Coordinates of N, CA and C in Angstrom, one line a residue:
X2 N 0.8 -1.2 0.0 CA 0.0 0.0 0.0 C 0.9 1.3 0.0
X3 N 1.8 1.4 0.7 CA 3.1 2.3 0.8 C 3.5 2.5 -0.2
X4 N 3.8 1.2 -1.0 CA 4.3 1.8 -2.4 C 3.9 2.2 -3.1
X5 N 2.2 1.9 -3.4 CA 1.8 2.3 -4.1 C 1.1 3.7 -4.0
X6 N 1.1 4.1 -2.6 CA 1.2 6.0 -2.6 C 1.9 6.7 -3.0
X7 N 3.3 5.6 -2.5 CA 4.7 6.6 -3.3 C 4.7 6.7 -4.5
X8 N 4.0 5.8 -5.3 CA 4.1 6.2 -6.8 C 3.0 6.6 -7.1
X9 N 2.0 7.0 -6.9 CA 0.8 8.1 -7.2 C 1.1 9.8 -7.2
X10 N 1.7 9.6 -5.5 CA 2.6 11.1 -5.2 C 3.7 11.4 -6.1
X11 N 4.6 10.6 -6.6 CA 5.5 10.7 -7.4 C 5.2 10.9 -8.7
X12 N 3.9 10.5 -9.0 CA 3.8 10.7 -10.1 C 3.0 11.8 -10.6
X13 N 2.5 12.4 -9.6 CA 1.5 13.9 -9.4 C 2.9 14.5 -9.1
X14 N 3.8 14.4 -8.5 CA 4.8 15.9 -8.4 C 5.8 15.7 -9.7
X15 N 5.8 14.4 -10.5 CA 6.3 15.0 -11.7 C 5.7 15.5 -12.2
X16 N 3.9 15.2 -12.4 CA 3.3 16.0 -13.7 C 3.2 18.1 -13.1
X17 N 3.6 18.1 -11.8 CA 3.6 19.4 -11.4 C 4.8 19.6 -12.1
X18 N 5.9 19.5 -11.9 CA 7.1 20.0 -12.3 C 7.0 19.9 -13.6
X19 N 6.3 19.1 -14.5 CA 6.8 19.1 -16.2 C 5.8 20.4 -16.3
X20 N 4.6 20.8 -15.3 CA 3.5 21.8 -15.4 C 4.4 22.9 -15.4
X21 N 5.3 23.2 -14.5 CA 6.0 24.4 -14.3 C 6.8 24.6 -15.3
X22 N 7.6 23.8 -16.0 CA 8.6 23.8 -17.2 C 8.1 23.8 -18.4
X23 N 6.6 23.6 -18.9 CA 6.5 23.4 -20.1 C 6.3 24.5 -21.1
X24 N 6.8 24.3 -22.1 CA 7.1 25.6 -23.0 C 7.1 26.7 -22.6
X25 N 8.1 27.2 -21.9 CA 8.6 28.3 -20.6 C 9.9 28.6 -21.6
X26 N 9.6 30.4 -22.2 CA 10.8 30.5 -22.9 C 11.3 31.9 -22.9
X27 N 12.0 32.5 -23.3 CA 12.5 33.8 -23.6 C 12.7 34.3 -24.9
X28 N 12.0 35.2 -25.5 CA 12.1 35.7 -26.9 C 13.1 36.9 -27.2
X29 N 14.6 37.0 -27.5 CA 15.7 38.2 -27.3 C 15.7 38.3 -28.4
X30 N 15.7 39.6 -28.4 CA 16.3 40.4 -30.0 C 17.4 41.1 -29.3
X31 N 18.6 40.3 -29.5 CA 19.6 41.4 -28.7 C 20.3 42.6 -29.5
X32 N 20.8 43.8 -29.5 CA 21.5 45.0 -30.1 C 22.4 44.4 -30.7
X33 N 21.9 43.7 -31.5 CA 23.3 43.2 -32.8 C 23.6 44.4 -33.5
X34 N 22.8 45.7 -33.2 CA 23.1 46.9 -34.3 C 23.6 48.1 -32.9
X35 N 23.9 47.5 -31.7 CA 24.5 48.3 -30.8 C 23.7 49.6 -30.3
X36 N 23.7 50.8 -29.8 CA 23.0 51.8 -29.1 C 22.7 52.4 -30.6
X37 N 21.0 52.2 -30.4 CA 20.5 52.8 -32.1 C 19.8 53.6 -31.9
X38 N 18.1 53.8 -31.3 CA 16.9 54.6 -31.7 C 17.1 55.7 -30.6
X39 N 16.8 57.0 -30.9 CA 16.2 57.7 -29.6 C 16.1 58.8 -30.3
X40 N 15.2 59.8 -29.9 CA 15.2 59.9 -27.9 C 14.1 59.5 -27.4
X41 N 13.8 58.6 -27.1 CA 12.5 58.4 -25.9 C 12.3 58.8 -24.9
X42 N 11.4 59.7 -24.8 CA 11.3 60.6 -23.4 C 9.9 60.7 -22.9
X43 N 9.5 61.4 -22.0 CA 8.4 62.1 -22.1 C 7.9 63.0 -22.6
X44 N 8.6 63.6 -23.3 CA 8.6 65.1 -23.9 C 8.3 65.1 -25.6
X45 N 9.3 64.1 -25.7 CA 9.4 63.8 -27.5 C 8.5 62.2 -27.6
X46 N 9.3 61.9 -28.2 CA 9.1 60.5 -28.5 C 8.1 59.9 -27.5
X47 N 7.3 59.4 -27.4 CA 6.2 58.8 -26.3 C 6.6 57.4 -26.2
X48 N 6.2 56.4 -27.4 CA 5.9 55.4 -27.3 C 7.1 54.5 -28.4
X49 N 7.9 53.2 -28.2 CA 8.6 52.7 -29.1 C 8.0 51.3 -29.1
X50 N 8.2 50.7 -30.1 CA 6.7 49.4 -29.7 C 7.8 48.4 -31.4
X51 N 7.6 47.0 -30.6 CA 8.5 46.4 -31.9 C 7.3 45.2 -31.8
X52 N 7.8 44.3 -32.8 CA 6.4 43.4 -32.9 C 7.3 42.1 -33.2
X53 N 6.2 40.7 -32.6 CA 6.9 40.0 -32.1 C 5.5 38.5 -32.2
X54 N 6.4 37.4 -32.6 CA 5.8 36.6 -32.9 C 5.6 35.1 -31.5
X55 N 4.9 35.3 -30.8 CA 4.7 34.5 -29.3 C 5.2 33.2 -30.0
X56 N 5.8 32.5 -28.7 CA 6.5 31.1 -29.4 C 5.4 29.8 -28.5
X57 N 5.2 30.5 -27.8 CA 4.2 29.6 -27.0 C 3.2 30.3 -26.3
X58 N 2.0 29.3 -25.9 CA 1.2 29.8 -24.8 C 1.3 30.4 -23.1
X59 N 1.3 31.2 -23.0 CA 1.4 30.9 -21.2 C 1.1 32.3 -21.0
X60 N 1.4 33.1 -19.8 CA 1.8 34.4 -18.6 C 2.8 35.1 -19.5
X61 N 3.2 36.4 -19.3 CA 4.3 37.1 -20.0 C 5.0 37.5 -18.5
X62 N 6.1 37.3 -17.9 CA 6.4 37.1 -16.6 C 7.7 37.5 -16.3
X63 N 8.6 38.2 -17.2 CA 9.5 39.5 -17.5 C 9.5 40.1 -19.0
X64 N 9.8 41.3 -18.6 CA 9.7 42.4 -20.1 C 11.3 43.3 -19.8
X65 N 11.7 43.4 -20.9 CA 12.8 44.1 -20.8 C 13.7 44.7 -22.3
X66 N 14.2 45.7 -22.1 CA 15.3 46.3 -23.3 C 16.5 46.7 -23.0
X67 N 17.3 47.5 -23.4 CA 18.4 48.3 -24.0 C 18.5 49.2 -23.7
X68 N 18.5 50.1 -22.6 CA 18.3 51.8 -22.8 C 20.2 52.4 -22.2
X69 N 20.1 53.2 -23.0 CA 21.1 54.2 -22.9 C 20.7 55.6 -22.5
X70 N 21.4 56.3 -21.5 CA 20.5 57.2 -21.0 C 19.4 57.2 -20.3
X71 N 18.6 58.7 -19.8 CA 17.4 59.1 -18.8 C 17.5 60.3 -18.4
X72 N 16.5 60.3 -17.6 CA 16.3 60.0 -16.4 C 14.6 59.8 -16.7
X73 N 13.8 60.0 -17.7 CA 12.4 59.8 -17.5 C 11.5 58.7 -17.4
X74 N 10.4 58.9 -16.6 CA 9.7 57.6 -16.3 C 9.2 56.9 -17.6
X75 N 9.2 55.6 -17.8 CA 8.6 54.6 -18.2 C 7.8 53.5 -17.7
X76 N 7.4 52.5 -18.5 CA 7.0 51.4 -18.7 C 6.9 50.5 -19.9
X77 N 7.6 49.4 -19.5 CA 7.5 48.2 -20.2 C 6.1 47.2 -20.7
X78 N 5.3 47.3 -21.6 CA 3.9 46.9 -22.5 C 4.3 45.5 -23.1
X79 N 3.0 45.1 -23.2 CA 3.0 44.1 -24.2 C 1.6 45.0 -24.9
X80 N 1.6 45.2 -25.8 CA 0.2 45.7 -26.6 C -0.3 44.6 -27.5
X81 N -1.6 44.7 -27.9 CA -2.0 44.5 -28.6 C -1.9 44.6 -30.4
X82 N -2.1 43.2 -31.4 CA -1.8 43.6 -32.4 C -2.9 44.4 -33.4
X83 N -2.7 45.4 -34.3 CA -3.9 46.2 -34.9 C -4.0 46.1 -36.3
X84 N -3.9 45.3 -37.3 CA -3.5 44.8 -38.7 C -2.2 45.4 -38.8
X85 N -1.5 44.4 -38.1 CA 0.4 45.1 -38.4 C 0.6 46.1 -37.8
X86 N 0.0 46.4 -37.0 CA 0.5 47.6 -35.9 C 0.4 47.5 -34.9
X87 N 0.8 48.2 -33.7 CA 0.6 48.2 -32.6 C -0.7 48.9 -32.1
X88 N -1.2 48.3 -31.0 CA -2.4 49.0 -30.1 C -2.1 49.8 -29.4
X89 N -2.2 51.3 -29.2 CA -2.0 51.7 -28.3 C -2.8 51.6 -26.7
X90 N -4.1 51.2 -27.3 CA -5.4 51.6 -26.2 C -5.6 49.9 -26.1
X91 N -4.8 49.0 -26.5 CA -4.8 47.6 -26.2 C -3.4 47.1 -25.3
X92 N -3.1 47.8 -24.0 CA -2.0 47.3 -23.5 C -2.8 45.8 -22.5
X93 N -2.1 44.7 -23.1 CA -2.1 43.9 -22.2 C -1.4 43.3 -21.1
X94 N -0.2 43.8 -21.0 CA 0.3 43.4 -20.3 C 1.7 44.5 -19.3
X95 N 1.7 45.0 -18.2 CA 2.7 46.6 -18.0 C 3.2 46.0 -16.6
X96 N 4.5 46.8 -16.7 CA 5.3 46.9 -15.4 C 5.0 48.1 -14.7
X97 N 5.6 48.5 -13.5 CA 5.1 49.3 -13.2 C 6.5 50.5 -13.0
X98 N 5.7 51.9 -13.1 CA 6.7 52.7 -13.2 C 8.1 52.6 -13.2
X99 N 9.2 53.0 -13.9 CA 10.3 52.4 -14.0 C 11.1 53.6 -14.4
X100 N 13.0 53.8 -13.9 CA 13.7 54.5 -14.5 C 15.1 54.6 -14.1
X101 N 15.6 54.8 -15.3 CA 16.8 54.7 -15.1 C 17.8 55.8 -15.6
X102 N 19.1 55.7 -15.6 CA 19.9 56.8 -16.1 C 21.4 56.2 -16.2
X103 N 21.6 55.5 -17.4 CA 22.6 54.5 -17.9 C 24.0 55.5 -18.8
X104 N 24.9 55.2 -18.3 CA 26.0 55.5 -19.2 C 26.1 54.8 -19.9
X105 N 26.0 53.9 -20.5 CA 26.0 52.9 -22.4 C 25.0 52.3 -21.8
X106 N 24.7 51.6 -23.2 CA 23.6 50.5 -23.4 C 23.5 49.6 -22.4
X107 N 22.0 50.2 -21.6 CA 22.6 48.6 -20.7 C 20.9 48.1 -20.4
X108 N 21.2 46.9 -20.2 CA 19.9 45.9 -19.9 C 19.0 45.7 -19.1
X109 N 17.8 46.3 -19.1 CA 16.8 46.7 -17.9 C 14.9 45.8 -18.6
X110 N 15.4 45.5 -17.7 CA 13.9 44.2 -17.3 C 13.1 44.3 -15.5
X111 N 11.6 44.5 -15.5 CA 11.1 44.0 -14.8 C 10.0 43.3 -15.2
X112 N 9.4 42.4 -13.9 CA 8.2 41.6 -13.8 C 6.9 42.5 -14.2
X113 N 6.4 42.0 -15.0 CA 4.8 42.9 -14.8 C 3.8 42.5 -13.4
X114 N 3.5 43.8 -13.4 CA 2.6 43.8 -12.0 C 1.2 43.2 -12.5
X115 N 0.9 43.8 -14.0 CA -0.3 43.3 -14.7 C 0.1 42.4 -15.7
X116 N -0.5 40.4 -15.6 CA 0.1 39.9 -16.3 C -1.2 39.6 -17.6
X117 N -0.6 39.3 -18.5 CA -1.6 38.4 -19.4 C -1.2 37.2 -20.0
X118 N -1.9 36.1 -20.7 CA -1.5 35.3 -21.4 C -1.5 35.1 -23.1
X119 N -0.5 34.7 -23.3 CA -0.2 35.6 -24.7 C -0.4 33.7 -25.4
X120 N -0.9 33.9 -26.9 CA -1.4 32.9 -27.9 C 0.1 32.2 -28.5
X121 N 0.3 30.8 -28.4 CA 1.5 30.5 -29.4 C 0.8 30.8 -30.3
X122 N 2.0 31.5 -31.7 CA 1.9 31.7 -32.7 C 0.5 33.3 -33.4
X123 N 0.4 33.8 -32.4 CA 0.2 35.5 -32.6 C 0.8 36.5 -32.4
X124 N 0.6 37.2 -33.1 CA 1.4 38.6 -33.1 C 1.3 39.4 -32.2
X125 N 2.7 40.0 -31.0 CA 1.7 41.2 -30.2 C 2.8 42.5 -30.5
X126 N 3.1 43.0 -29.4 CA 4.1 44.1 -29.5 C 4.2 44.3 -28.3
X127 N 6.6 44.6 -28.3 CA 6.6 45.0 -26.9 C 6.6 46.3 -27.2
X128 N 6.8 47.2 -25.8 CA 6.7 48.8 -26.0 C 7.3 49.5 -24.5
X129 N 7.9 50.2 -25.0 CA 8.8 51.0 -24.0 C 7.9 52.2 -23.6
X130 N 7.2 52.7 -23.3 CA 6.1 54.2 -23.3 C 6.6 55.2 -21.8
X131 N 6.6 56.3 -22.3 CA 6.2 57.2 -21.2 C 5.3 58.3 -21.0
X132 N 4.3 57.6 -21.7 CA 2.6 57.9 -21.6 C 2.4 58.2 -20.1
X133 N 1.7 60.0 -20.2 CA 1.3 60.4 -18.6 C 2.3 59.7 -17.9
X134 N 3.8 59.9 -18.1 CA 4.4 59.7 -16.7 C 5.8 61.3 -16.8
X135 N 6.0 61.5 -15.9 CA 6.8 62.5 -15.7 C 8.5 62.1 -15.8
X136 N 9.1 63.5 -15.4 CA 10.8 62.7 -15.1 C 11.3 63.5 -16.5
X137 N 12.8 63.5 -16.5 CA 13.5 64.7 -17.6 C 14.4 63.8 -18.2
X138 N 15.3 64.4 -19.4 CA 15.9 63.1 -20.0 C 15.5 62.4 -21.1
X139 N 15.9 61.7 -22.0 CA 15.6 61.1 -23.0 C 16.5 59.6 -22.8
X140 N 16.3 58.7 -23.4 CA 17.0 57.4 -23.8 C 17.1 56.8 -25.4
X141 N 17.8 56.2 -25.1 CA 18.4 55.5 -26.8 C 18.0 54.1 -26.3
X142 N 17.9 53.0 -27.1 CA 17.1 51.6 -26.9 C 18.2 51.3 -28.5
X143 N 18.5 50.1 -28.3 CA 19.2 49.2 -28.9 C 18.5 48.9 -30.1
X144 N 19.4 48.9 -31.4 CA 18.9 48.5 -32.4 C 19.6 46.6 -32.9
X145 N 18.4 46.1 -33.4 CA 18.1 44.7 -33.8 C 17.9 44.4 -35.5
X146 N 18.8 44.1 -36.3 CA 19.0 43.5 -37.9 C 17.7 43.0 -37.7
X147 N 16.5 42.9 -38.7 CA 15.6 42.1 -38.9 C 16.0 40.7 -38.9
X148 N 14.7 39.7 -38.5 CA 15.3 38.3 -38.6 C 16.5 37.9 -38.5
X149 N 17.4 38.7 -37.7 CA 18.7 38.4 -37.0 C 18.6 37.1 -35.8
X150 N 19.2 36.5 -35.4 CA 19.3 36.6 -34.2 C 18.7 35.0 -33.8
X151 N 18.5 34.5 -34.6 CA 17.7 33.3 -34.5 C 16.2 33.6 -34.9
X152 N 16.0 34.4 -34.9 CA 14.1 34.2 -34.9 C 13.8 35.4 -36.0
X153 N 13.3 34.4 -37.0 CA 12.8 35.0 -37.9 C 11.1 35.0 -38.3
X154 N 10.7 36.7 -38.2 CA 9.5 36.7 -37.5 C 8.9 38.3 -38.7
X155 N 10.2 38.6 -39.6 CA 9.4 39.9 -40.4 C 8.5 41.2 -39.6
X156 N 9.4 40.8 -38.3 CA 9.0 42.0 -37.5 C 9.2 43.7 -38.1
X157 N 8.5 44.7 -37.4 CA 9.0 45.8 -37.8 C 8.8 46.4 -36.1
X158 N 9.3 47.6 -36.5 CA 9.5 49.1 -35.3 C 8.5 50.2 -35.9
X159 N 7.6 50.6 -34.9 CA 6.9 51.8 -35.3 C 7.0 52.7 -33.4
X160 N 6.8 53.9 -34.2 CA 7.0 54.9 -32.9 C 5.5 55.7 -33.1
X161 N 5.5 56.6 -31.8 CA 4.6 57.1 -31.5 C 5.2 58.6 -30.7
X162 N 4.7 60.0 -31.2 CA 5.1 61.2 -31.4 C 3.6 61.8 -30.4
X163 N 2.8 60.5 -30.2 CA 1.5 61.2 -30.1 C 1.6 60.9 -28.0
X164 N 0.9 62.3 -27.4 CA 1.7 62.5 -26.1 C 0.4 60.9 -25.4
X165 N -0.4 60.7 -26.3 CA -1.7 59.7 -25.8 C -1.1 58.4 -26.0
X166 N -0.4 58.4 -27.0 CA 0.4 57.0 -27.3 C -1.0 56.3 -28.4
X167 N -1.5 57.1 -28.7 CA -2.6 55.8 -29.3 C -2.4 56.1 -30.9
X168 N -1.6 57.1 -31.4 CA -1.1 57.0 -32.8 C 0.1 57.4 -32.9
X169 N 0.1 56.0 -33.4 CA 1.9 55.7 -33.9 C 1.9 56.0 -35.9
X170 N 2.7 57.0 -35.3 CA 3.2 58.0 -37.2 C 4.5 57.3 -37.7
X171 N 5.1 56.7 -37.1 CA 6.6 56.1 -37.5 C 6.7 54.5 -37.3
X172 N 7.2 54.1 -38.7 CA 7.3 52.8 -39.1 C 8.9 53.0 -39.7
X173 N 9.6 51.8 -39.2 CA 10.7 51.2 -39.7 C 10.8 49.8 -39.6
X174 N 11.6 49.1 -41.3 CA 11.6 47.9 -40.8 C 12.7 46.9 -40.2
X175 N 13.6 48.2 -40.3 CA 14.9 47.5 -40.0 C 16.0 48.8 -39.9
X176 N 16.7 49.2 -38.6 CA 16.9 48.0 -37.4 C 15.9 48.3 -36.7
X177 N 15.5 47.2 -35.9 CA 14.1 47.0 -35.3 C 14.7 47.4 -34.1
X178 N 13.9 47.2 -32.8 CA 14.1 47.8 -31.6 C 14.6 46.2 -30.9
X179 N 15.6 46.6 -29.9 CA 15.9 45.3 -29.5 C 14.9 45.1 -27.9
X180 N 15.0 43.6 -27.4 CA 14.6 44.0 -26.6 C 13.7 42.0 -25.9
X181 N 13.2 42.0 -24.7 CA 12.9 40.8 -24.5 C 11.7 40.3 -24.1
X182 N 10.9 39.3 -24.0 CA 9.7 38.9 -23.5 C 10.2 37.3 -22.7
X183 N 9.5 36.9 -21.7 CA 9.7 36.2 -21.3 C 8.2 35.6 -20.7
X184 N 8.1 34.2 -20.9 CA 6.8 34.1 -21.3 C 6.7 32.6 -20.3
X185 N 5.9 32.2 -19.7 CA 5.9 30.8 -18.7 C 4.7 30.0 -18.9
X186 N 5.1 29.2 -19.9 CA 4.2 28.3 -20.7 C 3.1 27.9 -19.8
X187 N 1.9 27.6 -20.3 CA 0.7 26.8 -19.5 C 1.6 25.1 -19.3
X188 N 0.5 24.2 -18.5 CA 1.2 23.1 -18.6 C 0.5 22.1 -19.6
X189 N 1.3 21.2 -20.0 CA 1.2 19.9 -21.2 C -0.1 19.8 -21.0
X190 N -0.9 18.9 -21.8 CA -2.3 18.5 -21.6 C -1.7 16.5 -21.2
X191 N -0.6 16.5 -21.6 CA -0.7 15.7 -21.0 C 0.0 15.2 -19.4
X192 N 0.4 16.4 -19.0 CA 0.8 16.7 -17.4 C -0.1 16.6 -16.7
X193 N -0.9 17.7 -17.4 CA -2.6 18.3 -16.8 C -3.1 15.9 -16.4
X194 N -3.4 15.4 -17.6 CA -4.2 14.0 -17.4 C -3.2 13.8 -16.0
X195 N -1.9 13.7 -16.4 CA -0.7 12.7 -15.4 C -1.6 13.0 -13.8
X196 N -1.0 14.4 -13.8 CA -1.9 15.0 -12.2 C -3.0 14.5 -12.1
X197 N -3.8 14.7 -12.6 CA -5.2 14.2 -12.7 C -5.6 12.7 -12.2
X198 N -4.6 11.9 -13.1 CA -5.1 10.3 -12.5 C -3.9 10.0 -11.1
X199 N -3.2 11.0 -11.2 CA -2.8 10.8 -9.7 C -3.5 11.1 -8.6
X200 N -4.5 12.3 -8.4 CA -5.0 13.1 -7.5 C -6.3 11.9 -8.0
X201 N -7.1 11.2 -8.7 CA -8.0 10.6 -8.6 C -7.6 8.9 -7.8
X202 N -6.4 8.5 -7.7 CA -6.2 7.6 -7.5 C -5.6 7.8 -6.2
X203 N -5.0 8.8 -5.4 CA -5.3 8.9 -4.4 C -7.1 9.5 -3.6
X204 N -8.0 9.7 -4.5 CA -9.0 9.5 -3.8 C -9.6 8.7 -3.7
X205 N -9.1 7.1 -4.4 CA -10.0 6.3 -4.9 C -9.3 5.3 -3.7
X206 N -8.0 5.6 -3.1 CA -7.4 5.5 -1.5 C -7.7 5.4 -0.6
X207 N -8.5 6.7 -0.7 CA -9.2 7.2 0.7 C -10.7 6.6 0.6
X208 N -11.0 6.7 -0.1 CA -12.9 6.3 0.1 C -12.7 4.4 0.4
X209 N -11.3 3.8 0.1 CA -11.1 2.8 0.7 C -11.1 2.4 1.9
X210 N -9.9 3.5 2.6 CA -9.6 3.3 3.5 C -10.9 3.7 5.0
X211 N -11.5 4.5 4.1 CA -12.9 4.7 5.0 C -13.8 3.8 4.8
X212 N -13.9 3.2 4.2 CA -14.5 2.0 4.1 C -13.9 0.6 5.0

């Protein structure tokens, strides 16, 4: 009877663990084009937004870029896609207030406070914004060779001049904006059963053992 709890339990805390690891990944466009776009501020430039093709299902569970320079506030987006463009009034996903003031290009990531779950194989967009937030300074953000990098995705870069962020007037397709997503897959469907006939066969245990 022992052993066969130990392998019920054993076999429900692997399908947790394969639940926590499954298609759990990071999508990098790193500055293969070194310190490129700016100035992103509050003042000028509003919104930098690059587009990006999800590699899997799950949470989006760090966001991050490239910035050279500051001192003004930002946030880190995942927006929504708008026929090849970015949403401005579709953020699904934001960190929260954030800033910095970098001597060279350097690499700044946080967790989002508000998460979402993003579609394998849809389009969204990350985005650097300093929509309604204050702070002085401008930054540069890293430029990325299209379909560089391993992942070829026919991404572009559009910007936004507009202080609402909800119209973006500037399109480029190359160098794109560098920059990362990090994304913590749902679990296997067949983890999901594994757990399942574990947790049913330890109750099929108990209504024994009460018996």
């Amino acid at each position: 009877m022992k052993t066969l709890v130990a392998a019920i339990l054993l076999a429900g805390s692997g399908a947790l663990l394969l639940a926590g690891t499954a298609n759990a990944g990071t999508i990098i466009k790193s500055p293969d084009l070194g310190d490129y776009w700016g100035p992103l501020s509050s003042w000028g430039t509003h919104v930098y937004a690059n587009s990006f093709i999800a590699t899997t299902t799950g949470t989006v569970t760090d966001l991050g870029t490239w910035l050279n320079g500051g001192s003004s506030a930002l946030v880190f987006e995942i927006l929504a896609d708008s026929g090849n463009s970015p949403n401005g009034a579709g953020i699904l996903a934001s960190t929260a207030v954030l800033s910095f003031n970098n001597a060279a290009l350097t690499f700044e990531h946080a967790a989002p406070f508000r998460g979402a779950t993003l579609i394998a194989g849809r389009e969204y967009w990350f985005a650097a914004s300093t929509v309604g937030l204050g702070g002085t300074g401008a930054y540069n953000v890293g430029g990325h060779m299209q379909n560089s990098g391993g992942i070829t995705d026919n991404g572009s870069f559009w910007y936004s001049n507009s202080a609402s962020g909800l119209s973006f007037d500037g399109q480029h397709l190359t160098p794109e904006m560098a920059f990362s997503v990090t994304i913590s897959g749902l679990p296997e469907p067949a983890s999901i059963a594994l757990l399942g006939t574990g947790m049913l066969g330890l109750g099929t245990l108990g209504r024994r053992k009460a018996a």
